Short mmCIF file of C-alpha atoms in Angstrom, two decimals:
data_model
loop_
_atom_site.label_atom_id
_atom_site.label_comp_id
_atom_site.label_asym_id
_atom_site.label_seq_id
_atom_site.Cartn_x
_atom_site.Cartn_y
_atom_site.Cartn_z
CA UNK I 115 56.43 -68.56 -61.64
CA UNK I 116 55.55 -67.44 -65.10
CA UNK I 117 57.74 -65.12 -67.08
CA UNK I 118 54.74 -64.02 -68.13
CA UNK I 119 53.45 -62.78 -65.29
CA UNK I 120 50.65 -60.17 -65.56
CA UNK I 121 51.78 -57.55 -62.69
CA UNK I 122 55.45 -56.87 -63.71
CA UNK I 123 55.53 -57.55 -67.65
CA UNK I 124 58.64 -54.63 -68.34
CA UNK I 125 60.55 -56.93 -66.28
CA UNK I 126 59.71 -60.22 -67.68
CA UNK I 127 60.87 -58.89 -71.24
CA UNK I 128 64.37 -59.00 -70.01
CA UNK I 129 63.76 -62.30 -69.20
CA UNK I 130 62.34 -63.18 -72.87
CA UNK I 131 64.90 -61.72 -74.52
CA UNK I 132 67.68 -64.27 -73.13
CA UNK I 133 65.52 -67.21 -73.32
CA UNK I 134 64.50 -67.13 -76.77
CA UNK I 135 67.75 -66.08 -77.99
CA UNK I 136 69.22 -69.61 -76.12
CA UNK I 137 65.95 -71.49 -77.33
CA UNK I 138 67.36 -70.31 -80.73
CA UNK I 139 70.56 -71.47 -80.17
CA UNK I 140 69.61 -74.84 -79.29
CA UNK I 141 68.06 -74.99 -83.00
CA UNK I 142 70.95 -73.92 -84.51
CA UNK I 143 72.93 -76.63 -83.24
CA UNK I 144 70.46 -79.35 -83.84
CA UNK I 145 67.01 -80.50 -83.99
CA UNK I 146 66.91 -83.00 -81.11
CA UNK I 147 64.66 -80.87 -78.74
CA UNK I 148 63.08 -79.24 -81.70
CA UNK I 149 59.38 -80.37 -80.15
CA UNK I 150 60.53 -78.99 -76.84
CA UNK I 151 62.57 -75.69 -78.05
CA UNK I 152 60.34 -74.38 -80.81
CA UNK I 153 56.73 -74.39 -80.01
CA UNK I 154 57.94 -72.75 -76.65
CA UNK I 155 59.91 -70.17 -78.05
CA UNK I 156 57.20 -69.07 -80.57
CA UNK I 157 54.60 -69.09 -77.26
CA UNK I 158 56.73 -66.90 -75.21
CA UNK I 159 57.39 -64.81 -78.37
CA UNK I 160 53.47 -64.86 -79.25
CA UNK I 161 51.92 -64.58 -75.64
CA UNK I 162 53.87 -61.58 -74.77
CA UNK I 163 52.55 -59.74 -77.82
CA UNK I 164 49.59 -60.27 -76.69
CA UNK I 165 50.14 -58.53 -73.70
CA UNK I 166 50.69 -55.57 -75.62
CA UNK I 167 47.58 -53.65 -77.38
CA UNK I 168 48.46 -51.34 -80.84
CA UNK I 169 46.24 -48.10 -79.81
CA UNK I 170 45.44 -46.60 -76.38
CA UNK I 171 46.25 -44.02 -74.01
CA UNK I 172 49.90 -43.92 -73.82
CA UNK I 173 51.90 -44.51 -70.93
CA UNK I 174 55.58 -45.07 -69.75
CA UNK I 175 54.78 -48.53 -69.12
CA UNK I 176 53.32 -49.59 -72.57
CA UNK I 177 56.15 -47.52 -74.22
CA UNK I 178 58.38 -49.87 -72.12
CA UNK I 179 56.46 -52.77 -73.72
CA UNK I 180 56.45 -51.74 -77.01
CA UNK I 181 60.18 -51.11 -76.70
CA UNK I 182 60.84 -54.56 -75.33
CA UNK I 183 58.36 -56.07 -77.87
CA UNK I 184 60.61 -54.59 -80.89
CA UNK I 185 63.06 -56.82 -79.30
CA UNK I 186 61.79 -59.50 -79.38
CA UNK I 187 60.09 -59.34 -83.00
CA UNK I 188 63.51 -58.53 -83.92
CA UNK I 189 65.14 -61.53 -82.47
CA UNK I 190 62.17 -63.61 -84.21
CA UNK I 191 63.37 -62.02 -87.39
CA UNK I 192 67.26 -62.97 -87.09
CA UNK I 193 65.76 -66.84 -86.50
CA UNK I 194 63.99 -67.02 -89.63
CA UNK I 195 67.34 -66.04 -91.72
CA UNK I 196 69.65 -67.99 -89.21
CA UNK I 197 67.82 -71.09 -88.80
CA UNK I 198 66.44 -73.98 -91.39
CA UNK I 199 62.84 -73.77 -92.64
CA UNK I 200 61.87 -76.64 -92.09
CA UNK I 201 62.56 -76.25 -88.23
CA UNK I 202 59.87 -73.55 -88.31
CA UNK I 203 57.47 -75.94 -90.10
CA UNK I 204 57.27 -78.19 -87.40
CA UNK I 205 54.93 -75.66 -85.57
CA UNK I 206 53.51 -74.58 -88.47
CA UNK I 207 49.67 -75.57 -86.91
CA UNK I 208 50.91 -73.44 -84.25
CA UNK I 209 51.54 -70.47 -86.70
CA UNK I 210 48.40 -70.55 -88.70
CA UNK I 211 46.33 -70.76 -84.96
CA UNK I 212 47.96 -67.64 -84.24
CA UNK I 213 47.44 -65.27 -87.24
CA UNK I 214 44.51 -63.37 -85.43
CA UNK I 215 47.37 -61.97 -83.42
CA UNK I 216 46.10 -58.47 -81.65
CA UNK I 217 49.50 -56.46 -82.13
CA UNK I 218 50.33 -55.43 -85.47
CA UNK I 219 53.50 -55.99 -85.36
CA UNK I 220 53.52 -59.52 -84.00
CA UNK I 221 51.87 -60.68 -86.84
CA UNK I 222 53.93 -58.90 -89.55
CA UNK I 223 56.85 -60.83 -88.02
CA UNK I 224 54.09 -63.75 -88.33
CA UNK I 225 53.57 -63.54 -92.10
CA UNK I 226 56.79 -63.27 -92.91
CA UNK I 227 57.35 -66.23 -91.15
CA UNK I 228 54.37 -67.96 -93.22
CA UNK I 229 55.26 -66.69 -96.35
CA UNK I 230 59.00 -67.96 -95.77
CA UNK I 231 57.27 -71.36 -95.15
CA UNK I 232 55.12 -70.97 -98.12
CA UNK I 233 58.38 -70.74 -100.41
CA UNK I 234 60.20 -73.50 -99.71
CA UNK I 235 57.09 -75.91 -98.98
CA UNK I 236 54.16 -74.59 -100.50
CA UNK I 237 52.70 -78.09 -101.16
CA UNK I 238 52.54 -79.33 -97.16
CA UNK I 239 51.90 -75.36 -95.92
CA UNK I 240 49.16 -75.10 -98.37
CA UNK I 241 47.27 -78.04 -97.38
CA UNK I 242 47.14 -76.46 -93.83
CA UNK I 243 46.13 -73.49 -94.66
CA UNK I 244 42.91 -73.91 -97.10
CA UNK I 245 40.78 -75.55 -93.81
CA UNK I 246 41.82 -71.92 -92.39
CA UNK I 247 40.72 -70.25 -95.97
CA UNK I 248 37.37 -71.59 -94.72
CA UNK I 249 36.95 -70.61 -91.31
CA UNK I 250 33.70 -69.16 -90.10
CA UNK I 251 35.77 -66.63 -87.92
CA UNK I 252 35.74 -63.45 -90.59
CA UNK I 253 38.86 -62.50 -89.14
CA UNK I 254 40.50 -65.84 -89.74
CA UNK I 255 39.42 -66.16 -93.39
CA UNK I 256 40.23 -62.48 -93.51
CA UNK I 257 44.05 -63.11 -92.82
CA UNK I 258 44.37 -66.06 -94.29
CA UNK I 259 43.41 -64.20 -97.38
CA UNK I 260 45.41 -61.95 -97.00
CA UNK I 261 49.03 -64.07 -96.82
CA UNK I 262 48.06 -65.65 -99.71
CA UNK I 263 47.26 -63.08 -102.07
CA UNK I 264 50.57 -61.38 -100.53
CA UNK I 265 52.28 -64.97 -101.44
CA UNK I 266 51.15 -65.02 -104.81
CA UNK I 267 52.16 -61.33 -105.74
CA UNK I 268 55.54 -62.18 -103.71
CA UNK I 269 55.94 -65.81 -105.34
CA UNK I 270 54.24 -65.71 -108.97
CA UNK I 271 55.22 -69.10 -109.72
CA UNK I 272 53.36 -70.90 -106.80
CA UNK I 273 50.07 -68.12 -107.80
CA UNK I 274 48.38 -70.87 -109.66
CA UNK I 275 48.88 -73.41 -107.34
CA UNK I 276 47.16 -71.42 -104.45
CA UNK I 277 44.21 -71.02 -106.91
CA UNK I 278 43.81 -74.70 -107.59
CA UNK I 279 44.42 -75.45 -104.10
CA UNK I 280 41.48 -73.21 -102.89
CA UNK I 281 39.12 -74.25 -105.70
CA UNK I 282 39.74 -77.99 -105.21
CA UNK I 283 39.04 -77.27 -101.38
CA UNK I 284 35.71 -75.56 -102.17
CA UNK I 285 34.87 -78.55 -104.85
CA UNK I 286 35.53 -81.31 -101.81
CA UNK I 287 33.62 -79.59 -99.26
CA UNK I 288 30.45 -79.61 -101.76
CA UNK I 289 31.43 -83.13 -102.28
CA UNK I 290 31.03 -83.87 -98.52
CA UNK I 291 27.92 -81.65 -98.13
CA UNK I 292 25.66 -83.48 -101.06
CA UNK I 293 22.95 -85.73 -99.60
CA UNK I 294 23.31 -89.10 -101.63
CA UNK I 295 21.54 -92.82 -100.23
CA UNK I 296 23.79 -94.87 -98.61
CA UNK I 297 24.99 -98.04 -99.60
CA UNK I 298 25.29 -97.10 -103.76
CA UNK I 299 27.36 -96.46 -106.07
CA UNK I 300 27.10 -92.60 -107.75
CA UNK I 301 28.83 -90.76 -110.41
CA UNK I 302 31.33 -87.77 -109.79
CA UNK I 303 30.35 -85.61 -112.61
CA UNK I 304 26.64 -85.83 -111.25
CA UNK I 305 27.47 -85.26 -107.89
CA UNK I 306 30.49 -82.59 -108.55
CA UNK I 307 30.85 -81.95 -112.25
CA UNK I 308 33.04 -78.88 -110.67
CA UNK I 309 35.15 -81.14 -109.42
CA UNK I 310 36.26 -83.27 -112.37
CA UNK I 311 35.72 -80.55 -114.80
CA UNK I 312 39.01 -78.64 -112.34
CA UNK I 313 41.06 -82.20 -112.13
CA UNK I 314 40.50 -82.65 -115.70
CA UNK I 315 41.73 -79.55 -117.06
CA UNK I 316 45.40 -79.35 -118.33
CA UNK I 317 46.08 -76.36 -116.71
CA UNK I 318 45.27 -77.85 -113.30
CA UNK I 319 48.66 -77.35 -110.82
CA UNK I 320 50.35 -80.72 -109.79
CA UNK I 321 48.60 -80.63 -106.42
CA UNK I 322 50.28 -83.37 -103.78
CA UNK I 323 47.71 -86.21 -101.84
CA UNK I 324 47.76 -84.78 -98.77
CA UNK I 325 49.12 -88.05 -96.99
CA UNK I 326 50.40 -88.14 -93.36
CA UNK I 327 53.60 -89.55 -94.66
CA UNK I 328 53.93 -86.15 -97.20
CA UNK I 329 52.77 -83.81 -94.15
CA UNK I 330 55.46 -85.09 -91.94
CA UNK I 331 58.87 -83.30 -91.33
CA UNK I 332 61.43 -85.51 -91.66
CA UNK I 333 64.37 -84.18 -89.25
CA UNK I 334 68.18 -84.81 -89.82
CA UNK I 335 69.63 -87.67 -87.87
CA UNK I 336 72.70 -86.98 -85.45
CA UNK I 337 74.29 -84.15 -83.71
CA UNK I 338 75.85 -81.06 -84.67
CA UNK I 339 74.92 -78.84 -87.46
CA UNK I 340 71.26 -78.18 -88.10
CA UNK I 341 72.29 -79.31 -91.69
CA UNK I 342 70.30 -76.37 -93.54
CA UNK I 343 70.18 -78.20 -96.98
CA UNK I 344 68.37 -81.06 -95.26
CA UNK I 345 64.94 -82.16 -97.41
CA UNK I 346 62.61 -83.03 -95.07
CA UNK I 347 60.72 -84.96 -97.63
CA UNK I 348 62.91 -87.67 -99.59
CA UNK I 349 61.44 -89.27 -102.16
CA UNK I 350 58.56 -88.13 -104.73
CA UNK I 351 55.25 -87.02 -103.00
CA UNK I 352 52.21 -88.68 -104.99
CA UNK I 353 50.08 -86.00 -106.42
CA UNK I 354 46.09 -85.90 -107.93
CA UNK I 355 45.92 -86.96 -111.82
CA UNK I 356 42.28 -87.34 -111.29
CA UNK I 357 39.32 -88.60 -109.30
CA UNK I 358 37.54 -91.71 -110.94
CA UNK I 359 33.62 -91.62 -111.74
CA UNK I 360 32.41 -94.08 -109.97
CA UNK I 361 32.19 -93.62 -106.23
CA UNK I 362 30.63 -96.21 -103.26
CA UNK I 363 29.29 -94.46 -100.69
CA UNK I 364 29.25 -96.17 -97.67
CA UNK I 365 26.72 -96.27 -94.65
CA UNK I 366 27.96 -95.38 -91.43
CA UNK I 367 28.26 -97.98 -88.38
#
């Protein structure tokens, strides 16, 4: 039976509260049943906000909730200073479905979570978050919006980046939009001068490929600690210099 369950959700708090606490404490000892332990502790976490509406008629039962709910966002809050970043980007596509969250306060705890994300990996978080930027869901874009102009008054020195980032999203999607013939060869600057007029310019950010290997937590090997200085991406990530003229279109099969 769900902890979830619809007809007695004071109870199943009490419930919550112990088994996200111990789903944190399997992370802070390691990250071998990360893909197990983490996307199920931010669903319990996430569902059961849900379950719990900001306005209405007030009642001893949603004050109950709201109480338990505190909990709860405040257990969520002692994980993202006791446990490794990277652990919580793992889930990250997880995250960024979730930041239409109903309750308020659930996605406060949410943002924060982002933004902490945001700071330490702002290359591989960004890239996930521009196809959000462009949602057709208002509310979607709306949010997204909103943690990023939040992360670039918070973190200054990634504020250009997040500008580059969105304008070279914008510049690719009119890329892929433009009706050219099949089978030729066509120049950038005709199709996008946008596009390599941005790449071009000196002031353009170092912006990584977006590669699956650069996308791709790498977790710590062995037992024991979570190893909090662990880089979860060795090695140099290859980023855009610039995007050649020439370009071969290709028919489809």
């Amino acid at each position: 039976m769900s902890v979830l369950a619809s007809d007695r959700p004071t109870k199943s708090g009490d419930f919550l509260v112990f088994i996200i606490r111990h789903y944190g404490h399997t992370l802070e000892y390691g990250s071998k049943y990360i893909y197990q332990s983490m996307p199920r502790m931010l669903t319990l976490w996430l569902d059961y906000g849900s379950n719990v509406p900001d306005g209405g008629k007030k009642t001893q039962e949603k004050a109950a909730l709201k109480t338990m709910l505190t909990t709860l966002n405040e257990l969520m809050s002692q994980m993202v200073d006791r446990l490794p970043p990277y652990q919580f980007l793992i889930a990250f596509s997880q995250l960024i479905s979730r930041i239409c969250h109903p309750n308020s306060d659930v996605f406060a705890q949410l943002e924060v979570i982002i933004l902490n994300l945001l700071e330490h990996y702002p290359q591989q978080s960004l890239w996930m978050m521009v196809a959000v930027s462009k949602s057709t869901h208002p509310d979607r874009q709306s949010r997204c919006k909103r943690i990023l102009d939040k992360a670039k008054k918070k973190l200054p020195h990634i504020g250009n980046l997040i500008d580059d980032m969105v304008k070279l999203s914008d510049k690719l999607l009119e890329v892929c939009n433009k009706h050219v013939d099949p089978g030729k060869n066509h120049s950038m600057d005709k199709l996008c001068r946008g596009l390599t007029r941005l790449t071009n310019s000196s002031n353009f950010s170092s912006v990584m490929v977006p590669l699956q290997s650069s996308l791709t937590v790498t977790l710590p090997i062995g037992h024991g600690s979570n190893q909090p200085n662990h880089n979860p991406f060795p090695g140099e990530q290859p980023t855009i210099i610039k995007f050649e003229d020439k370009v071969e279109v290709l028919a489809s099969l």
